[in-house]
PDB file of C-alpha atoms in Angstrom:
ATOM      1  CA  MET A  48      -9.388 145.081 -63.496  1.00 33.00           C
ATOM      2  CA  PHE A  49     -12.861 146.646 -63.559  1.00 35.00           C
ATOM      3  CA  GLU A  50     -13.643 149.808 -61.699  1.00 34.00           C
ATOM      4  CA  SER A  51     -16.861 150.616 -59.934  1.00 32.00           C
ATOM      5  CA  SER A  52     -19.006 152.669 -62.242  1.00 35.00           C
ATOM      6  CA  ILE A  53     -22.471 153.248 -63.549  1.00 36.00           C
ATOM      7  CA  ALA A  54     -23.024 151.586 -66.897  1.00 39.00           C
ATOM      8  CA  LEU A  55     -25.280 153.464 -69.282  1.00 38.00           C
ATOM      9  CA  ARG A  56     -27.129 151.516 -71.887  1.00 39.00           C
ATOM     10  CA  LEU A  57     -28.639 153.430 -74.781  1.00 39.00           C
ATOM     11  CA  SER A  58     -31.080 151.806 -77.127  1.00 41.00           C
ATOM     12  CA  ARG A  59     -33.560 152.977 -79.726  1.00 41.00           C
ATOM     13  CA  SER A  60     -37.196 152.016 -79.460  1.00 44.00           C
ATOM     14  CA  GLN A  61     -39.523 153.317 -82.172  1.00 46.00           C
ATOM     15  CA  GLY A  62     -37.235 156.282 -82.839  1.00 50.00           C
ATOM     16  CA  GLU A  63     -36.852 157.273 -79.181  1.00 47.00           C
ATOM     17  CA  VAL A  64     -33.635 157.043 -77.176  1.00 45.00           C
ATOM     18  CA  VAL A  65     -34.171 155.016 -74.012  1.00 45.00           C
ATOM     19  CA  THR A  66     -31.579 155.190 -71.231  1.00 47.00           C
ATOM     20  CA  ASP A  67     -31.248 152.455 -68.606  1.00 49.00           C
ATOM     21  CA  ILE A  68     -28.794 152.870 -65.731  1.00 53.00           C
ATOM     22  CA  TYR A  69     -27.294 149.710 -64.248  1.00 55.00           C
ATOM     23  CA  GLN A  70     -24.607 149.536 -61.626  1.00 63.00           C
ATOM     24  CA  ASN A  71     -21.630 147.477 -62.797  1.00 78.00           C
ATOM     25  CA  VAL A  72     -21.502 144.666 -60.223  1.00 83.00           C
ATOM     26  CA  THR A  73     -18.190 142.789 -60.106  1.00 87.00           C
ATOM     27  CA  PRO A  74     -16.413 140.601 -57.526  1.00 90.00           C
ATOM     28  CA  TYR A  75     -14.253 143.637 -56.786  1.00 90.00           C
ATOM     29  CA  THR A  76     -17.088 146.123 -56.201  1.00 86.00           C
ATOM     30  CA  HIS A  77     -19.506 143.740 -54.425  1.00 86.00           C
ATOM     31  CA  PRO A  78     -17.538 140.704 -53.145  1.00 91.00           C
ATOM     32  CA  GLU A  79     -20.409 139.570 -50.902  1.00 91.00           C
ATOM     33  CA  ARG A  80     -22.544 138.727 -53.976  1.00 87.00           C
ATOM     34  CA  TRP A  81     -20.087 136.235 -55.486  1.00 91.00           C
ATOM     35  CA  THR A  82     -19.186 132.600 -54.872  1.00 93.00           C
ATOM     36  CA  VAL A  83     -15.630 131.379 -55.476  1.00 94.00           C
ATOM     37  CA  GLN A  84     -16.765 129.603 -58.665  1.00 94.00           C
ATOM     38  CA  GLU A  85     -18.548 132.727 -59.992  1.00 94.00           C
ATOM     39  CA  LYS A  86     -15.460 134.873 -59.348  1.00 94.00           C
ATOM     40  CA  LYS A  87     -13.280 132.395 -61.270  1.00 95.00           C
ATOM     41  CA  LEU A  88     -15.669 132.559 -64.231  1.00 95.00           C
ATOM     42  CA  PHE A  89     -15.753 136.369 -64.082  1.00 94.00           C
ATOM     43  CA  ASP A  90     -11.947 136.564 -64.022  1.00 94.00           C
ATOM     44  CA  ALA A  91     -11.805 134.198 -67.024  1.00 95.00           C
ATOM     45  CA  GLY A  92     -14.234 136.424 -68.977  1.00 94.00           C
ATOM     46  CA  ARG A  93     -17.027 133.838 -68.824  1.00 96.00           C
ATOM     47  CA  CYS A  94     -20.736 134.193 -68.001  1.00 96.00           C
ATOM     48  CA  CYS A  95     -21.646 133.049 -64.478  1.00 94.00           C
ATOM     49  CA  TRP A  96     -25.440 132.914 -65.053  1.00 94.00           C
ATOM     50  CA  VAL A  97     -26.774 129.807 -63.276  1.00 94.00           C
ATOM     51  CA  ILE A  98     -28.386 127.489 -65.839  1.00 95.00           C
ATOM     52  CA  GLY A  99     -28.878 124.445 -63.623  1.00 94.00           C
ATOM     53  CA  THR A 100     -28.539 123.015 -60.129  1.00 93.00           C
ATOM     54  CA  GLY A 101     -28.776 119.575 -58.625  1.00 91.00           C
ATOM     55  CA  SER A 102     -26.974 116.984 -56.536  1.00 90.00           C
ATOM     56  CA  GLY A 103     -25.159 119.736 -54.663  1.00 88.00           C
ATOM     57  CA  SER A 104     -23.640 121.275 -57.786  1.00 92.00           C
ATOM     58  CA  VAL A 105     -24.294 124.429 -59.783  1.00 94.00           C
ATOM     59  CA  GLU A 106     -23.943 124.695 -63.569  1.00 96.00           C
ATOM     60  CA  HIS A 107     -23.091 128.095 -65.063  1.00 96.00           C
ATOM     61  CA  CYS A 108     -23.493 129.319 -68.651  1.00 96.00           C
ATOM     62  CA  GLY A 109     -19.752 129.744 -69.352  1.00 96.00           C
ATOM     63  CA  GLU A 110     -20.196 131.654 -72.643  1.00 97.00           C
ATOM     64  CA  PRO A 111     -17.894 134.650 -73.245  1.00 96.00           C
ATOM     65  CA  SER A 112     -18.929 137.728 -71.243  1.00 93.00           C
ATOM     66  CA  GLU A 113     -20.381 140.844 -72.846  1.00 86.00           C
ATOM     67  CA  GLU A 114     -17.861 143.667 -72.428  1.00 81.00           C
ATOM     68  CA  GLY A 115     -18.879 145.872 -69.500  1.00 74.00           C
ATOM     69  CA  ALA A 116     -21.915 143.757 -68.592  1.00 78.00           C
ATOM     70  CA  SER A 117     -22.891 143.748 -64.941  1.00 77.00           C
ATOM     71  CA  TYR A 118     -21.969 140.425 -63.312  1.00 85.00           C
ATOM     72  CA  GLY A 119     -19.923 139.635 -66.441  1.00 88.00           C
ATOM     73  CA  TYR A 120     -22.906 138.027 -68.162  1.00 92.00           C
ATOM     74  CA  CYS A 121     -22.892 136.982 -71.836  1.00 94.00           C
ATOM     75  CA  PRO A 122     -25.058 139.100 -74.205  1.00 92.00           C
ATOM     76  CA  GLU A 123     -28.104 136.805 -73.858  1.00 93.00           C
ATOM     77  CA  HIS A 124     -28.045 136.748 -70.056  1.00 91.00           C
ATOM     78  CA  ALA A 125     -27.136 140.448 -69.802  1.00 87.00           C
ATOM     79  CA  ASP A 126     -30.374 141.194 -71.708  1.00 88.00           C
ATOM     80  CA  GLN A 127     -32.369 138.876 -69.407  1.00 89.00           C
ATOM     81  CA  PHE A 128     -30.837 140.585 -66.375  1.00 85.00           C
ATOM     82  CA  ARG A 129     -31.801 144.048 -67.668  1.00 82.00           C
ATOM     83  CA  GLU A 130     -35.357 142.860 -68.414  1.00 86.00           C
ATOM     84  CA  ASN A 131     -35.934 141.080 -65.089  1.00 86.00           C
ATOM     85  CA  CYS A 132     -33.973 143.104 -62.520  1.00 80.00           C
ATOM     86  CA  TYR A 133     -33.788 146.618 -61.175  1.00 75.00           C
ATOM     87  CA  PRO A 134     -30.450 148.444 -61.595  1.00 68.00           C
ATOM     88  CA  ASN A 135     -29.332 147.320 -58.111  1.00 66.00           C
ATOM     89  CA  GLY A 136     -29.775 143.642 -59.068  1.00 69.00           C
ATOM     90  CA  THR A 137     -33.028 142.895 -57.201  1.00 76.00           C
ATOM     91  CA  ARG A 138     -35.800 141.082 -59.089  1.00 80.00           C
ATOM     92  CA  ARG A 139     -38.691 143.091 -60.550  1.00 80.00           C
TER      93      ARG A 139
END
């Protein structure tokens, strides 16, 4: 399915090219980071970003995943991940 790789993201900011390097984290490269429900969402091409919890349940985003996004996040949550986390997935 997906292979372990380094994803390069290029963007332009005020005329400069900015390069961010993020490791592509999938259930197949890092199985210890995934719940059964998150893996099912990933395999279905859906975002597994947690948007709510309560009463012993977890609610995930479920929007279509951004192609090549780490964790299989949708475009909105992939951007939040890049803004709030280091390339290895730990919080800033």
